């Protein structure tokens, strides 16, 4: 029987390391506060590489590891809230630069939960359209939309991305077993990035948008902890898989305290939650594939291992995916 499996993973982050000390040169903050409240010590910031550049570098690694040629891709989905442009999509820019001529290409806007939504969309489309190979990317250059004078947000985020090549073929691995996807649009105002101004010869009242991240940190914090707990519980309940069978929880890397609080509520040892937010901060849709790639490179995930990806973010949105490697 055909299963949709993750056949290759890759990631790419810009080379510039921006420490907490560096940020405290231009906003009123300090290393101790940031480490204590978030767990973050540094992040990567783009000096000009755009979201498509990061996505392409990550994709090349994933394609190579999967042994798939770009021209054999049937589908490219990019999860991002910081695309190069509204159109063409990052996925279409990638198609052109990678020579993935036969792929259907589009971006999705699901903030930090985007990579997980992308995996399930690809999984479903591969089955319904009989696609063989797909590329799912989560990538951001959030520094473009950051308010670098707001210490409540600019300390949290970083740039980077990751990519997964999915194959739909007979396999011993169950691959993507189940997804749990949810949204809470009523809480959307807690985390916003404005789009184009609305000011035409016909608008009654011009609406000028701030094209920067605005966030109610405490509101998002509360939401995030509950979202992780609900998503992990629901995916276990849905599949009948027990916690003992799960090797790792791979969470969206937003804040160490959010993950610690969710881990306590779920009663899952912190050692089973893989973290790298100390070095990369919150890379939004990039965070889960960047973590997966690091785990792969450290040989922490092996054939047959089951793990749960879990994420939450703007929208507000949240998701969990049970995967067998
Ligand atoms: N340095 C020093 N002091 C600060 C800083 C800073 N960088 N930021 C805020 N403070 C101050 C505040 O002004 C406040 O001071 P006051 O008490 O004098 O008013 C005090 O520290 C406490 O502020 P809180 O906002 O209550 O701090 P909190 O402990 O909640 O931490 C944080 C703030 C880190 C933003 C936290 O709320 C958080 O991580 N929230 C979740 C954010 C998140 O994960 N967002 C991403 C979602 S994913 C996506 O889709 C993009």
Coordinates of C-alpha atoms and ligand atoms in Angstrom, one line a residue:
X1 CA 0.0 0.0 0.0
X2 CA 1.2 3.5 -0.8
X3 CA 2.1 5.8 2.1
X4 CA 3.1 9.4 2.1
X5 CA 6.5 9.6 3.8
X6 CA 9.1 12.3 4.5
X7 CA 11.9 11.1 2.2
X8 CA 14.3 14.0 2.7
X9 CA 14.6 17.0 5.0
X10 CA 16.8 20.1 4.7
X11 CA 17.2 23.5 6.2
X12 CA 19.0 26.8 5.7
X13 CA 19.5 29.8 7.9
X14 CA 21.4 33.1 7.1
X15 CA 24.9 33.3 8.4
X16 CA 24.6 36.5 10.4
X17 CA 24.3 35.7 14.1
X18 CA 22.5 38.4 16.1
X19 CA 23.0 38.0 19.9
X20 CA 20.8 39.4 22.7
X21 CA 23.7 41.8 23.5
X22 CA 23.5 43.2 19.9
X23 CA 19.7 43.8 20.2
X24 CA 20.2 45.5 23.6
X25 CA 22.3 48.1 21.7
X26 CA 19.1 49.5 20.1
X27 CA 16.2 48.6 22.4
X28 CA 15.9 48.7 26.2
X29 CA 16.5 45.1 27.0
X30 CA 19.3 42.8 28.2
X31 CA 20.5 39.3 27.8
X32 CA 19.4 38.1 31.2
X33 CA 15.8 39.2 30.6
X34 CA 15.6 37.6 27.2
X35 CA 17.1 34.3 28.3
X36 CA 15.0 34.1 31.4
X37 CA 11.7 35.0 29.7
X38 CA 12.2 33.2 26.4
X39 CA 15.2 30.9 26.4
X40 CA 16.6 32.6 23.3
X41 CA 20.3 33.7 23.2
X42 CA 20.7 34.4 19.5
X43 CA 19.0 34.3 16.2
X44 CA 20.0 34.5 12.5
X45 CA 19.0 37.6 10.5
X46 CA 19.1 38.0 6.8
X47 CA 21.3 40.6 5.3
X48 CA 19.4 40.5 2.0
X49 CA 18.6 36.9 1.2
X50 CA 14.8 36.7 0.7
X51 CA 12.4 34.0 1.6
X52 CA 12.7 32.3 -1.8
X53 CA 16.5 32.3 -1.5
X54 CA 16.3 30.5 1.9
X55 CA 13.6 28.2 0.6
X56 CA 15.7 27.1 -2.4
X57 CA 18.8 26.4 -0.4
X58 CA 16.7 24.2 2.1
X59 CA 14.9 22.5 -0.8
X60 CA 18.2 21.6 -2.6
X61 CA 19.4 19.7 0.5
X62 CA 16.0 17.9 1.0
X63 CA 15.8 16.9 -2.7
X64 CA 19.4 15.6 -2.6
X65 CA 18.7 13.5 0.5
X66 CA 15.4 12.2 -0.9
X67 CA 17.1 11.3 -4.2
X68 CA 14.4 13.3 -6.1
X69 CA 15.0 15.6 -9.0
X70 CA 13.2 19.0 -9.0
X71 CA 11.8 18.2 -12.5
X72 CA 10.0 15.2 -10.9
X73 CA 8.1 17.3 -8.3
X74 CA 4.4 17.3 -8.8
X75 CA 3.7 19.9 -6.1
X76 CA 5.4 22.7 -4.2
X77 CA 3.8 24.3 -1.2
X78 CA 5.5 27.1 0.7
X79 CA 4.2 28.1 4.1
X80 CA 5.2 31.7 4.8
X81 CA 3.9 35.0 6.2
X82 CA 6.9 36.9 4.7
X83 CA 6.9 36.1 1.0
X84 CA 9.1 38.0 -1.4
X85 CA 6.0 39.4 -3.0
X86 CA 2.2 38.8 -3.1
X87 CA 2.7 37.4 -6.6
X88 CA 4.4 35.5 -7.8
X89 CA 4.2 33.1 -4.8
X90 CA 7.5 31.9 -3.3
X91 CA 6.5 28.4 -4.6
X92 CA 6.3 29.7 -8.2
X93 CA 9.7 31.5 -7.8
X94 CA 11.2 28.3 -6.5
X95 CA 9.6 26.4 -9.4
X96 CA 11.3 28.7 -11.9
X97 CA 14.7 28.6 -10.2
X98 CA 14.8 24.9 -9.5
X99 CA 13.3 23.9 -12.9
X100 CA 10.4 22.1 -11.3
X101 CA 8.4 22.5 -14.5
X102 CA 5.5 20.1 -13.9
X103 CA 4.7 21.1 -10.3
X104 CA 1.6 22.8 -9.1
X105 CA 2.8 25.6 -6.9
X106 CA 1.3 27.8 -4.2
X107 CA 1.9 29.5 -0.9
X108 CA -0.2 29.2 2.3
X109 CA -0.6 31.8 5.0
X110 CA -0.9 30.0 8.3
X111 CA 1.9 31.7 10.3
X112 CA 3.9 29.4 12.6
X113 CA 1.5 26.4 12.0
X114 CA 2.1 26.6 8.3
X115 CA 4.6 23.8 7.8
X116 CA 2.1 21.4 9.5
X117 CA -0.8 22.6 7.4
X118 CA 1.4 22.3 4.3
X119 CA 2.3 18.7 5.2
X120 CA -1.4 17.7 5.5
X121 CA -2.4 19.6 2.3
X122 CA 0.4 17.8 0.4
X123 CA -0.5 14.4 2.0
X124 CA -4.2 14.8 1.0
X125 CA -3.4 16.1 -2.5
X126 CA -0.8 13.4 -3.2
X127 CA -3.5 10.8 -2.4
X128 CA -6.4 12.4 -4.2
X129 CA -4.4 13.5 -7.3
X130 CA -2.0 10.5 -7.3
X131 CA 1.0 12.7 -7.1
X132 CA 4.4 10.9 -6.5
X133 CA 6.7 13.6 -5.2
X134 CA 6.0 16.9 -3.3
X135 CA 8.0 19.6 -1.7
X136 CA 6.7 21.3 1.5
X137 CA 8.6 24.4 2.7
X138 CA 8.3 26.5 5.8
X139 CA 10.4 29.7 5.5
X140 CA 10.5 33.2 6.7
X141 CA 12.4 36.5 6.6
X142 CA 10.5 38.0 9.4
X143 CA 13.2 40.7 10.0
X144 CA 11.5 42.5 7.0
X145 CA 8.3 43.0 8.9
X146 CA 9.8 43.4 12.4
X147 CA 9.3 46.6 14.4
X148 CA 13.0 46.9 15.5
X149 CA 12.0 49.5 18.1
X150 CA 9.6 47.2 19.9
X151 CA 11.4 45.1 22.5
X152 CA 8.3 43.0 23.0
X153 CA 8.6 41.4 19.6
X154 CA 12.1 42.1 18.0
X155 CA 13.8 39.9 20.6
X156 CA 11.7 36.8 19.7
X157 CA 12.0 36.2 16.0
X158 CA 14.7 35.0 13.5
X159 CA 15.0 34.2 9.8
X160 CA 15.4 30.8 8.2
X161 CA 13.5 27.9 6.8
X162 CA 13.3 24.2 6.1
X163 CA 12.0 21.9 3.4
X164 CA 10.7 18.3 3.3
X165 CA 10.4 16.1 0.2
X166 CA 7.4 13.8 0.4
X167 CA 7.0 10.6 -1.6
X168 CA 3.8 8.7 -2.2
X169 CA 4.9 5.1 -2.8
X170 CA 4.7 1.6 -1.2
X171 CA 6.7 1.9 2.1
X172 CA 7.2 0.0 5.4
X173 CA 6.9 3.4 7.1
X174 CA 3.4 4.8 7.8
X175 CA 4.8 8.3 7.1
X176 CA 2.2 11.0 7.8
X177 CA -0.2 9.2 10.0
X178 CA -2.7 11.8 11.1
X179 CA -3.0 15.6 11.3
X180 CA -5.1 17.7 13.7
X181 CA -5.6 21.2 12.3
X182 CA -7.5 24.0 14.1
X183 CA -7.9 27.8 14.0
X184 CA -9.3 30.4 16.3
X185 CA -10.0 33.5 14.1
X186 CA -11.8 35.3 16.9
X187 CA -8.4 35.8 18.6
X188 CA -6.7 37.0 15.4
X189 CA -6.0 40.5 16.7
X190 CA -3.5 39.1 19.2
X191 CA -0.9 38.8 16.5
X192 CA -1.1 40.8 13.2
X193 CA 1.0 42.0 10.3
X194 CA -0.8 44.6 8.1
X195 CA -1.0 44.2 4.3
X196 CA -1.3 47.0 1.6
X197 CA -3.0 50.3 2.5
X198 CA -6.6 50.5 1.4
X199 CA -6.8 54.0 -0.1
X200 CA -8.3 54.2 -3.5
X201 CA -10.3 57.0 -5.2
X202 CA -13.4 55.0 -4.0
X203 CA -12.6 54.2 -0.4
X204 CA -14.9 56.0 2.1
X205 CA -12.2 56.0 4.9
X206 CA -8.6 55.2 3.9
X207 CA -7.2 52.3 6.0
X208 CA -3.5 52.7 6.4
X209 CA -1.8 49.4 7.6
X210 CA 1.3 48.9 9.7
X211 CA 3.3 46.4 7.8
X212 CA 5.0 45.2 10.9
X213 CA 4.3 42.5 13.5
X214 CA 2.1 43.6 16.4
X215 CA 1.5 41.2 19.2
X216 CA -0.2 40.8 22.5
X217 CA 2.5 38.6 24.1
X218 CA 0.5 37.5 27.1
X219 CA -2.6 36.6 25.1
X220 CA -0.5 34.5 22.6
X221 CA 1.3 32.8 25.5
X222 CA -1.9 31.6 27.1
X223 CA -3.3 30.5 23.8
X224 CA -0.1 28.7 22.9
X225 CA 0.1 26.5 26.0
X226 CA -3.5 25.4 25.7
X227 CA -3.1 24.8 21.9
X228 CA -0.2 22.5 22.4
X229 CA -1.9 20.5 25.1
X230 CA -5.1 20.2 23.1
X231 CA -3.4 19.2 19.9
X232 CA -1.1 16.5 21.4
X233 CA -4.0 15.0 23.4
X234 CA -6.3 15.0 20.3
X235 CA -3.8 13.4 18.0
X236 CA -3.1 10.6 20.5
X237 CA -6.9 10.1 21.1
X238 CA -7.6 10.1 17.4
X239 CA -5.0 7.5 16.5
X240 CA -5.0 5.4 19.7
X241 CA -1.2 5.7 19.8
X242 CA 0.2 5.9 23.3
X243 CA 2.6 8.4 24.6
X244 CA 5.2 5.6 25.2
X245 CA 5.3 5.0 21.5
X246 CA 6.3 8.6 20.8
X247 CA 10.1 9.2 20.7
X248 CA 10.0 13.0 20.5
X249 CA 7.6 15.9 20.5
X250 CA 8.9 18.4 18.0
X251 CA 7.3 21.8 19.0
X252 CA 7.2 25.1 17.2
X253 CA 10.1 27.1 18.8
X254 CA 8.5 30.2 20.2
X255 CA 9.4 30.4 23.9
X256 CA 11.0 27.9 26.3
X257 CA 8.5 28.8 29.0
X258 CA 5.5 27.9 26.7
X259 CA 7.0 24.5 26.0
X260 CA 7.9 23.9 29.6
X261 CA 4.4 24.8 30.7
X262 CA 2.8 22.5 28.1
X263 CA 5.2 19.7 28.9
X264 CA 4.2 19.9 32.6
X265 CA 0.5 20.0 31.8
X266 CA 0.8 16.9 29.5
X267 CA 3.1 15.1 32.0
X268 CA 5.8 14.5 29.2
X269 CA 9.4 14.8 30.3
X270 CA 11.2 17.9 29.0
X271 CA 13.9 15.6 27.5
X272 CA 11.4 14.3 24.9
X273 CA 10.8 17.9 23.6
X274 CA 13.5 18.9 21.1
X275 CA 14.5 22.5 21.4
X276 CA 16.9 24.7 19.4
X277 CA 15.2 28.1 20.0
X278 CA 18.2 29.2 22.0
X279 CA 20.2 29.5 18.7
X280 CA 17.5 30.4 16.2
X281 CA 14.6 32.1 18.1
X282 CA 11.1 31.9 16.6
X283 CA 11.4 31.4 12.8
X284 CA 7.6 31.0 12.4
X285 CA 6.8 28.5 9.6
X286 CA 10.6 27.7 9.4
X287 CA 10.9 26.5 13.0
X288 CA 9.5 22.9 12.8
X289 CA 11.5 21.9 9.7
X290 CA 14.6 23.6 11.0
X291 CA 14.3 21.4 14.1
X292 CA 13.5 18.3 12.2
X293 CA 16.6 18.8 10.0
X294 CA 18.8 19.3 13.1
X295 CA 17.4 16.1 14.6
X296 CA 18.1 14.3 11.4
X297 CA 21.6 15.5 11.2
X298 CA 22.3 14.4 14.8
X299 CA 20.9 11.0 14.0
X300 CA 18.1 11.4 16.5
X301 CA 15.4 10.2 14.2
X302 CA 15.6 6.7 12.7
X303 CA 13.4 4.6 10.5
X304 CA 10.3 3.5 12.4
X305 CA 10.5 6.3 15.0
X306 CA 7.2 8.0 15.7
X307 CA 7.1 11.7 16.7
X308 CA 4.5 14.4 17.0
X309 CA 5.0 17.8 15.4
X310 CA 3.1 20.5 17.2
X311 CA 2.7 24.2 16.3
X312 CA 0.7 27.4 17.0
X313 CA 0.7 30.9 15.7
X314 CA -0.9 33.9 14.0
X315 CA -4.5 33.5 12.8
X316 CA -4.7 32.3 15.4
X317 CA -3.9 28.7 14.2
X318 CA -2.6 25.5 15.7
X319 CA -1.9 22.0 14.6
X320 CA -0.3 18.6 15.4
X321 CA 0.9 15.9 13.1
X322 CA 1.8 12.3 14.0
X323 CA 4.6 11.1 11.7
X324 CA 6.5 7.8 11.4
X325 CA 10.0 8.2 9.9
Ligands
LIG1 N1 13.3 43.4 27.8 C1 13.1 43.9 29.0 N2 11.8 44.0 29.5 C2 10.8 43.7 28.6 C3 11.0 43.2 27.4 C4 12.3 43.1 26.9 N3 12.6 42.6 25.7 N4 9.8 43.0 26.8 C5 8.8 43.3 27.7 N5 9.5 43.8 28.8 C6 8.8 44.2 30.0 C7 7.4 44.7 29.8 O1 7.4 46.1 29.4 C8 6.8 44.5 31.2 O2 7.2 45.6 32.0 P1 6.2 46.3 33.1 O3 5.9 45.1 34.0 O4 7.0 47.4 33.6 O5 5.0 46.7 32.3 C9 7.5 43.3 31.7 O6 8.7 43.1 30.9 C10 6.7 42.0 31.6 O7 6.1 42.0 30.3 P2 5.2 40.8 29.8 O8 4.7 41.1 28.5 O9 4.3 40.4 30.9 O10 6.4 39.7 29.8 P3 6.2 38.1 29.5 O11 6.8 37.4 30.6 O12 4.8 37.8 29.1 O13 7.1 37.9 28.3 C11 6.9 37.6 25.9 C12 6.8 38.6 27.0 C13 8.3 37.0 25.9 C14 6.6 38.3 24.6 C15 5.9 36.4 26.2 O14 4.6 37.0 26.5 C16 5.8 35.5 25.0 O15 6.7 34.8 24.6 N6 4.5 35.4 24.5 C17 4.3 34.5 23.3 C18 4.8 35.1 22.1 C19 4.9 34.2 20.9 O16 5.2 33.0 21.1 N7 4.6 34.7 19.8 C20 4.7 34.0 18.6 C21 3.6 33.2 18.1 S1 4.0 32.4 16.7 C22 3.7 33.3 15.2 O17 2.7 32.9 14.6 C23 4.5 34.3 14.7

